[in-house]
PDB file of C-alpha atoms (C1' of nucleotides) in Angstrom:
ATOM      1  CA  UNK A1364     130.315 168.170 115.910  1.00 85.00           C
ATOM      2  CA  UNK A1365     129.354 171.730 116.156  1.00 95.00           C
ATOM      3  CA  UNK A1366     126.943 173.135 113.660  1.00 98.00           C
ATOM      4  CA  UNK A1367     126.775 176.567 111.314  1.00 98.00           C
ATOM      5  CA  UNK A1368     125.052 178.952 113.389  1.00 98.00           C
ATOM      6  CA  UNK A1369     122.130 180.945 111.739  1.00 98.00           C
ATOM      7  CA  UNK A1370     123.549 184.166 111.700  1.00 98.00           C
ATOM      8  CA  UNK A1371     126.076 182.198 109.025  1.00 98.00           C
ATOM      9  CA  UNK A1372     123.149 181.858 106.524  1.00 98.00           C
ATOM     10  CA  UNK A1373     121.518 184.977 107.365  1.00 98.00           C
ATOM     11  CA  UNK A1374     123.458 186.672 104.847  1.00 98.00           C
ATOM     12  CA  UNK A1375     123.161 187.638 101.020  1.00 98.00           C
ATOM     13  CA  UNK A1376     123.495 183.869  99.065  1.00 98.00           C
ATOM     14  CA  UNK A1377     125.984 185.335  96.410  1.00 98.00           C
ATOM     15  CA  UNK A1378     127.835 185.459 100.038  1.00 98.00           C
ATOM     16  CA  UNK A1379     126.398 182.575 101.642  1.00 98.00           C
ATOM     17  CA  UNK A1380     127.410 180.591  98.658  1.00 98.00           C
ATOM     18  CA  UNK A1381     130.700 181.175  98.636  1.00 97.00           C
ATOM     19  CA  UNK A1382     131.497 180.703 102.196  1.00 98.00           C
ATOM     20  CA  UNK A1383     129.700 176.896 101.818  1.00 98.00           C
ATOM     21  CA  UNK A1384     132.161 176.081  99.300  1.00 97.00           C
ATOM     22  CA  UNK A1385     134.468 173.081 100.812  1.00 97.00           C
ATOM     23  CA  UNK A1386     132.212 172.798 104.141  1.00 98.00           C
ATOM     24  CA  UNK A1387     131.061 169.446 105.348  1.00 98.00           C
ATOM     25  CA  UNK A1388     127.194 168.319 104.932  1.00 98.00           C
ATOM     26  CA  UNK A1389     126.269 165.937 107.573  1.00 98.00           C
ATOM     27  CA  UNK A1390     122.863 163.945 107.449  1.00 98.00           C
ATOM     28  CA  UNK A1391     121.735 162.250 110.029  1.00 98.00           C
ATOM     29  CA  UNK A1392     118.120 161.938 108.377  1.00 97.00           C
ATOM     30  CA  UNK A1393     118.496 157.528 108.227  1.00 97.00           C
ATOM     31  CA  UNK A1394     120.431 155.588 110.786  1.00 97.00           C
ATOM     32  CA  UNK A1395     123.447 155.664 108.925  1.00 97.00           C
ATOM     33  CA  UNK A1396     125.077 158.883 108.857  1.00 98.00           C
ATOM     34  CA  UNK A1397     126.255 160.296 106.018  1.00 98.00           C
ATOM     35  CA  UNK A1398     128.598 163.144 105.292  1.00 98.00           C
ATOM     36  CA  UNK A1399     129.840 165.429 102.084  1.00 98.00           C
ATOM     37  CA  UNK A1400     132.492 168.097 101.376  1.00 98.00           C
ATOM     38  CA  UNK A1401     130.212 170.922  99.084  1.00 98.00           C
ATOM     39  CA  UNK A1402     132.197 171.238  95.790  1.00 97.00           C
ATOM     40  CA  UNK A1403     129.403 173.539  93.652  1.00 98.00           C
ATOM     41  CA  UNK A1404     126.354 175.714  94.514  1.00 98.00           C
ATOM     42  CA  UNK A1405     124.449 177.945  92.707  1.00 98.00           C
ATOM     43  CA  UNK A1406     122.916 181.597  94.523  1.00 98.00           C
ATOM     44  CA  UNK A1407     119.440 182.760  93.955  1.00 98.00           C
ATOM     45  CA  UNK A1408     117.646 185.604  95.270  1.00 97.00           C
ATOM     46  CA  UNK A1409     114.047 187.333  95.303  1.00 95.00           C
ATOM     47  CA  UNK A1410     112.378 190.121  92.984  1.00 91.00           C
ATOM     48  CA  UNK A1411     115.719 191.184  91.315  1.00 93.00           C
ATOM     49  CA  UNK A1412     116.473 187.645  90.679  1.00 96.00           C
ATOM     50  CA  UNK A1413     114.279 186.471  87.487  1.00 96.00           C
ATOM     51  CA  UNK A1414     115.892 182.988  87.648  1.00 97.00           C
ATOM     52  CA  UNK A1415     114.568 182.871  91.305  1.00 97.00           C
ATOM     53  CA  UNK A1416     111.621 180.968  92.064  1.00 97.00           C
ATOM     54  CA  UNK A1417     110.591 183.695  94.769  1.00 96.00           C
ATOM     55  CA  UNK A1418     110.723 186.196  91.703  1.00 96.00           C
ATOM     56  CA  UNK A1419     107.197 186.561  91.731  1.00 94.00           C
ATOM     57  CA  UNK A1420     106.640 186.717  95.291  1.00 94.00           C
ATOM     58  CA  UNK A1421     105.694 184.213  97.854  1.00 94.00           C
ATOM     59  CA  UNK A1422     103.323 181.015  96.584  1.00 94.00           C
ATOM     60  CA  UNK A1423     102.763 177.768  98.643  1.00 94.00           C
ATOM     61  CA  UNK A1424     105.846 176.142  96.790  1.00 96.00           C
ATOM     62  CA  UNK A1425     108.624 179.169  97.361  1.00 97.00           C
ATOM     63  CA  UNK A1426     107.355 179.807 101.163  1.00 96.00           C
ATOM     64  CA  UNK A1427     110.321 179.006 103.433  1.00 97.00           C
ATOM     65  CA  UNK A1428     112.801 181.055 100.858  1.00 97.00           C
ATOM     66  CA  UNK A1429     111.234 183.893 102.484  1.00 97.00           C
ATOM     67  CA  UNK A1430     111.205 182.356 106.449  1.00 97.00           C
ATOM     68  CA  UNK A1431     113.677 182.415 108.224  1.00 98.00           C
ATOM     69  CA  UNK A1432     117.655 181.680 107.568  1.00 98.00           C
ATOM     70  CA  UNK A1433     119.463 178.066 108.249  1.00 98.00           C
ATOM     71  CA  UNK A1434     116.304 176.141 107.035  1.00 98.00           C
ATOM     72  CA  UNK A1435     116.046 173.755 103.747  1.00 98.00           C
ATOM     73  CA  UNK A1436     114.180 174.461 100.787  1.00 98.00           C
ATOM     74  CA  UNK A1437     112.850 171.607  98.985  1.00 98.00           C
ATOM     75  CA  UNK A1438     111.479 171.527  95.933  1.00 98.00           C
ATOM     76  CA  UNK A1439     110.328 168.921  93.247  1.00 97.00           C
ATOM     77  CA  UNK A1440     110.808 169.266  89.344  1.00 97.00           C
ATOM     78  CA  UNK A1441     110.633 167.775  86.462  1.00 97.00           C
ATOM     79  CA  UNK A1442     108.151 165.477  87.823  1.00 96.00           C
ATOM     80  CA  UNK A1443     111.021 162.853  89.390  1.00 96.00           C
ATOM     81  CA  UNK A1444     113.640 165.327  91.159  1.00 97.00           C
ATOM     82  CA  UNK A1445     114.075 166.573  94.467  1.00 98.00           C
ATOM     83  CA  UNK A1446     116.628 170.032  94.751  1.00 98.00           C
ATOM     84  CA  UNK A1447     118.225 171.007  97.894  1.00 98.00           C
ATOM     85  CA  UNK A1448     118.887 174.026  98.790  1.00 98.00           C
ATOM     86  CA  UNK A1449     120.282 176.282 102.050  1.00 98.00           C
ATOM     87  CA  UNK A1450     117.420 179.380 103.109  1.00 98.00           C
ATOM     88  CA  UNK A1451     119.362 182.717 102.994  1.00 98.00           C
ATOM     89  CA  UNK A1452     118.654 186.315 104.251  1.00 98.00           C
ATOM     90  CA  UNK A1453     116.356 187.503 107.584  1.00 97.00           C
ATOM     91  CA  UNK A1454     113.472 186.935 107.657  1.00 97.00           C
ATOM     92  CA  UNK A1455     110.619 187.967 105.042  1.00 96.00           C
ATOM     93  CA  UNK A1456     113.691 188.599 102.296  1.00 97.00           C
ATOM     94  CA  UNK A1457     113.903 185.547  99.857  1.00 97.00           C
ATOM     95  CA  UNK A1458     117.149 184.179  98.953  1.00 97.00           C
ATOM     96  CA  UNK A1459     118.746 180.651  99.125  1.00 98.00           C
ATOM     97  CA  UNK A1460     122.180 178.544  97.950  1.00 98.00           C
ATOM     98  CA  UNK A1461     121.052 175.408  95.375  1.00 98.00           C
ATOM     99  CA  UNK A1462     123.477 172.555  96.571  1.00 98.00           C
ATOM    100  CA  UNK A1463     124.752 171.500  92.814  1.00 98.00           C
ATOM    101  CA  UNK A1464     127.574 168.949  93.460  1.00 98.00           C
ATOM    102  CA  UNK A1465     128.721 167.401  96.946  1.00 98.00           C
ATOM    103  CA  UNK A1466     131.929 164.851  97.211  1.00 98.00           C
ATOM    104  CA  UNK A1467     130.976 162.080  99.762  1.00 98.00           C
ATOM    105  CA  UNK A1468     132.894 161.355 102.798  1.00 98.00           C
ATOM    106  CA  UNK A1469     130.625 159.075 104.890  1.00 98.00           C
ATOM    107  CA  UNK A1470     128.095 156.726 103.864  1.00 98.00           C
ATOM    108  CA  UNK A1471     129.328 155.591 100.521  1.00 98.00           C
ATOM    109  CA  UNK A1472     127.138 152.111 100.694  1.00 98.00           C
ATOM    110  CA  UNK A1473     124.093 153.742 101.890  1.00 98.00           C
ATOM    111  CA  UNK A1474     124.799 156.503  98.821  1.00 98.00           C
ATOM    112  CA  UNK A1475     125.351 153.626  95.954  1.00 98.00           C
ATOM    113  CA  UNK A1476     122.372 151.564  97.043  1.00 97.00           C
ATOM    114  CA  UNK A1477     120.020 154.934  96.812  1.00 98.00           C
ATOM    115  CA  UNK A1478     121.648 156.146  93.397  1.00 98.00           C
ATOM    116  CA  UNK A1479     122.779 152.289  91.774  1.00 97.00           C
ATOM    117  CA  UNK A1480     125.804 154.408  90.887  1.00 97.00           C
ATOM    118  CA  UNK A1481     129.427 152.945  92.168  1.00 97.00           C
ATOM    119  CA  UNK A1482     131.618 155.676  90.890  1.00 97.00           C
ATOM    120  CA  UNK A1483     132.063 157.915  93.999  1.00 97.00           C
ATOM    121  CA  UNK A1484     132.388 161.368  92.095  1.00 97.00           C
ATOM    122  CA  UNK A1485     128.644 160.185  90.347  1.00 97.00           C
ATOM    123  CA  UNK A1486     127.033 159.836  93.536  1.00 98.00           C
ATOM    124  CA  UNK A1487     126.011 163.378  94.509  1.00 98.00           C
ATOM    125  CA  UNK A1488     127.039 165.275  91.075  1.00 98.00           C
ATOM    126  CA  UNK A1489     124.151 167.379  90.084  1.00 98.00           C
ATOM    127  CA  UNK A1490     121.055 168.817  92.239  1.00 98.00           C
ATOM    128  CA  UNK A1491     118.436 165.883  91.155  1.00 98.00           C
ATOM    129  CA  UNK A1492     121.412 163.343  92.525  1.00 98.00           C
ATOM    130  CA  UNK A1493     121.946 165.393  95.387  1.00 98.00           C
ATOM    131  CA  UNK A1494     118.106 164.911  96.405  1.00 98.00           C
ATOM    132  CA  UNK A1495     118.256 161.286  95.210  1.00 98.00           C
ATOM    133  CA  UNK A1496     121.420 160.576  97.335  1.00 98.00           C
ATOM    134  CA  UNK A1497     120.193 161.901 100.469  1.00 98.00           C
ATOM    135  CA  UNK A1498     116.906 160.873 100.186  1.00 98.00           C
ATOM    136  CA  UNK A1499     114.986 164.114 100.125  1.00 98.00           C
ATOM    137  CA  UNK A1500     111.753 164.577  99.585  1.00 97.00           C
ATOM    138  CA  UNK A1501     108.887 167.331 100.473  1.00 97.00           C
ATOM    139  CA  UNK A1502     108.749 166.153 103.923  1.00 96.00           C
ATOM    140  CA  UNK A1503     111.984 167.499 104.198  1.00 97.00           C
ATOM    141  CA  UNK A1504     111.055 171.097 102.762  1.00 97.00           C
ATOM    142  CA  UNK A1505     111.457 173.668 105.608  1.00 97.00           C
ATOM    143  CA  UNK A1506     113.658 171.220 107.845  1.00 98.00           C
ATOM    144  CA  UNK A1507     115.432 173.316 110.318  1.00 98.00           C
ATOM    145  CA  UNK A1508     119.747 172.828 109.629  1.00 98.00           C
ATOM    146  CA  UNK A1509     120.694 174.680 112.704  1.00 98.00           C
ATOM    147  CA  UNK A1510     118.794 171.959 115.173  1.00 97.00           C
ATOM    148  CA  UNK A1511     117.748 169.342 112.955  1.00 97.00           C
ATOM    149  CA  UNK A1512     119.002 165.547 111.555  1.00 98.00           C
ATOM    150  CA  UNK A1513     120.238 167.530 108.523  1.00 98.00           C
ATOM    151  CA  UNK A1514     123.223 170.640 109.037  1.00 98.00           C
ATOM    152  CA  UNK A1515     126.333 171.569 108.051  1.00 98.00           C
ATOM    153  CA  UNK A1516     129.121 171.367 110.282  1.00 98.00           C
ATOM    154  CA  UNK A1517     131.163 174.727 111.616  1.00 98.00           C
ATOM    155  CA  UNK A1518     134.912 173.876 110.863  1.00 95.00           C
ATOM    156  CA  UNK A1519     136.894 175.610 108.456  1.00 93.00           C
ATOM    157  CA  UNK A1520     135.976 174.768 104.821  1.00 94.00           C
ATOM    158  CA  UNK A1521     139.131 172.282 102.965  1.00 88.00           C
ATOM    159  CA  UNK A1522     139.047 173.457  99.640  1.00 88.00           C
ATOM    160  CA  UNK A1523     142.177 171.287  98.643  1.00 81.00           C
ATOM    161  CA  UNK A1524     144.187 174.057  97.129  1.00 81.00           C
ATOM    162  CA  UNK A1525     141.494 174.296  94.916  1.00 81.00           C
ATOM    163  CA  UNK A1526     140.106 178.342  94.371  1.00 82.00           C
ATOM    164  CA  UNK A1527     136.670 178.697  94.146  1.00 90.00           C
ATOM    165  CA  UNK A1528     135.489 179.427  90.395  1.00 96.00           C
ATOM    166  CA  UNK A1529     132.283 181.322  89.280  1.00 96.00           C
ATOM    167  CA  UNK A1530     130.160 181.403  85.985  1.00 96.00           C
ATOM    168  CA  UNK A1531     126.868 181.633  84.551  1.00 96.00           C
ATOM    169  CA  UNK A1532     124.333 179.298  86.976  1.00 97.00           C
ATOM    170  CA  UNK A1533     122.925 176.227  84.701  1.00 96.00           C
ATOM    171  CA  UNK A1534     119.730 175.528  83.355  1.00 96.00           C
ATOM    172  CA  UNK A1535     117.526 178.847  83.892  1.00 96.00           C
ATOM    173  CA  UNK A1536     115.996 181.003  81.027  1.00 94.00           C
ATOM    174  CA  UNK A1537     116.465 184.196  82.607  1.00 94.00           C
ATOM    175  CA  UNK A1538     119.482 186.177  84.155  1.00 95.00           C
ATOM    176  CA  UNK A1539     122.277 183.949  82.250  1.00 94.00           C
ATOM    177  CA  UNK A1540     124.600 186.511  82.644  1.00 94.00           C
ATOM    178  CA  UNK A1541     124.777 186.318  86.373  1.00 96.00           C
ATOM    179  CA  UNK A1542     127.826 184.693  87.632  1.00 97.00           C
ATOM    180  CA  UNK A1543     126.419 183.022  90.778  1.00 97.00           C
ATOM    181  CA  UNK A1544     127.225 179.730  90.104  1.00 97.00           C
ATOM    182  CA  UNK A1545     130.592 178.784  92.422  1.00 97.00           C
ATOM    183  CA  UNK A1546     132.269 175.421  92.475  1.00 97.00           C
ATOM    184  CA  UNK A1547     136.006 174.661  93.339  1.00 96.00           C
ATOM    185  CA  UNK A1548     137.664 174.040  90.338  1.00 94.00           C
ATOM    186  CA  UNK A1549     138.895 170.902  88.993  1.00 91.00           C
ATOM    187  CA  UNK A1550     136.678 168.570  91.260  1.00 94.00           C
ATOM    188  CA  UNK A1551     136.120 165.659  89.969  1.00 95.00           C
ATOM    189  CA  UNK A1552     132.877 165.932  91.981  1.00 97.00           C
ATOM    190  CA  UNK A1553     131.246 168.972  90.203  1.00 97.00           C
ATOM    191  CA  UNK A1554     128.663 168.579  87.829  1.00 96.00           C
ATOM    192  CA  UNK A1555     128.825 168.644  83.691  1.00 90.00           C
ATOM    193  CA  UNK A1556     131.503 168.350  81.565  1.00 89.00           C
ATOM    194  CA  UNK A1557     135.256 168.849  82.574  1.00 88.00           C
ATOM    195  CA  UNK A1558     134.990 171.792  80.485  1.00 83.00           C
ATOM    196  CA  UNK A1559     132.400 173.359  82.916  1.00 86.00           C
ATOM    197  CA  UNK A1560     134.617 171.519  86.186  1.00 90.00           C
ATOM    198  CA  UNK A1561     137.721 174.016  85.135  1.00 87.00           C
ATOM    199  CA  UNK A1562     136.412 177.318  84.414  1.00 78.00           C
ATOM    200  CA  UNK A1563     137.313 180.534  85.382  1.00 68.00           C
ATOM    201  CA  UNK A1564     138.887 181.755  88.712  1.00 55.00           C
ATOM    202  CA  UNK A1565     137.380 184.773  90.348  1.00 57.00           C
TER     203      UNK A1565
ATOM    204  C1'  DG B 143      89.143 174.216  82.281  1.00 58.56           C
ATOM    205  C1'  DT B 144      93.677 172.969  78.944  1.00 58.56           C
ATOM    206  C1'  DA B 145      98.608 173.818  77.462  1.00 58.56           C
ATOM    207  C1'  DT B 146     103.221 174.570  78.505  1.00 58.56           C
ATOM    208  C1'  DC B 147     107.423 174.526  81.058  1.00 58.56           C
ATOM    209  C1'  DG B 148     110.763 173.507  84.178  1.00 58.56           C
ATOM    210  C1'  DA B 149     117.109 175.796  89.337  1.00 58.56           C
ATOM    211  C1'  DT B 150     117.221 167.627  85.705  1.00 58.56           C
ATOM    212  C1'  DT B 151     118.927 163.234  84.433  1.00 58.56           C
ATOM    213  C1'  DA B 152     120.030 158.987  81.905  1.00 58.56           C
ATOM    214  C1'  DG B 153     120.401 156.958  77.734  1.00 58.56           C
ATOM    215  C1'  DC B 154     121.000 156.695  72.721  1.00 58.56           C
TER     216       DC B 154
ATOM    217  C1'  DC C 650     119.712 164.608  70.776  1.00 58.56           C
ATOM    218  C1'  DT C 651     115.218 163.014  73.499  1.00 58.56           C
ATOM    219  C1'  DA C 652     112.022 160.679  76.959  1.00 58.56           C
ATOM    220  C1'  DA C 653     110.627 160.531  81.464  1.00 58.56           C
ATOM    221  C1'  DT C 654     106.940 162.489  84.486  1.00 58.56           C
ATOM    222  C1'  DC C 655     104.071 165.797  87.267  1.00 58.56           C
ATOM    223  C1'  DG C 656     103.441 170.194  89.961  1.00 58.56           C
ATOM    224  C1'  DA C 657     103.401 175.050  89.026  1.00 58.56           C
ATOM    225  C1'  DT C 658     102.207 178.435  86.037  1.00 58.56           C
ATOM    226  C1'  DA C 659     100.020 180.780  82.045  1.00 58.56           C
ATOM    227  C1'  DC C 660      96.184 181.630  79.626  1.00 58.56           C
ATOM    228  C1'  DA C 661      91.308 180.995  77.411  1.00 58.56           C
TER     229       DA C 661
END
DNA sequence: GTATCGATTAGC
DNA sequence: CTAATCGATACA
């Protein structure tokens, strides 16, 4: 299966974001293969982002939000979870798309046995479940999407009739007001309440 | 050097 | 609502 060029990701992530909604993740990472529709993502950018960790400029952890576009950005927090996200912008301008909420297609066993969830809709809802389910640790920081294990396959997204929906992104301090959270609305898949799954539909 | 805080989650 | 759990960050 073909996968997203760079030039795809090379863009701003309020744009970035939007275009991943209802696109197929695909990890080859462990033998078994699995593969996720992207239901919710959240946009972050550089010094005019103060939610961002590249806010303050470039430290050891934030480094490959400023390389180069189509790579993953791996971070850890809250001492136990690992947050995926999608490397935006050319090269030397931070930006990058947090993966929130995916709905699995492939690899449902392998996914249940890493989270000791069953319910399907639990298994990658939320960024620390997205890093649980695929496994992701540091080692995976900087990984490569356009030729690695790891990508995001180019076929047109499948939203199910569903419109993408925007809102405040969760859990930062600063910047609340920014609407760069996106999810498709309704998704069982998407993270929080079903208050926060409905939402509003620009 | 020490103190505080997370782009979170599960459980009560 | 809070505990878990530790790297990054702030500050003395």
């Amino acid at each position: 299966m073909r996968r997203l060029p760079r030039s795809f990701y090379a863009r701003d992530p309020r744009t970035v974001a939007r275009a991943l909604l209802g696109r197929v993740l695909v990890s080859e990472l462990a033998r078994t293969r699995v593969s996720a529709r992207i239901v919710e993502v959240e946009a972050y950018r550089g010094a005019n982002d103060p939610a961002s960790h590249a806010w303050r400029g470039r430290t050891a952890r934030n480094a490959v939000m400023f390389g180069p576009a189509g790579h993953a950005y791996v971070y850890f927090t809250y001492g136990m979870h690992y947050c995926f996200n999608v490397v935006c912008e050319r090269e030397g301008v931070a930006g990058a798309v947090l993966l929130r909420a995916l709905e699995p297609l492939e690899g449902l066993a392998l996914l249940r046995r890493r989270r000791r969830v069953h319910a399907r809709e639990r298994l990658l809802r939320g960024p620390g479940c997205v890093g649980q389910g695929l496994a992701l640790t540091l080692a995976h920081d900087g990984l490569d999407l356009v030729t690695g294990p790891l990508w995001i396959a180019d076929i047109p997204p499948e939203r199910g009739g569903a419109r993408p929906a925007s809102g405040p992104r969760i859990g930062i301090r600063f910047a609340r007001e920014r609407p760069w959270r996106y999810w498709l609305r309704g998704n069982a898949c998407v993270s929080g309440p079903a208050a926060r799954r409905a939402g509003d539909s620009r």
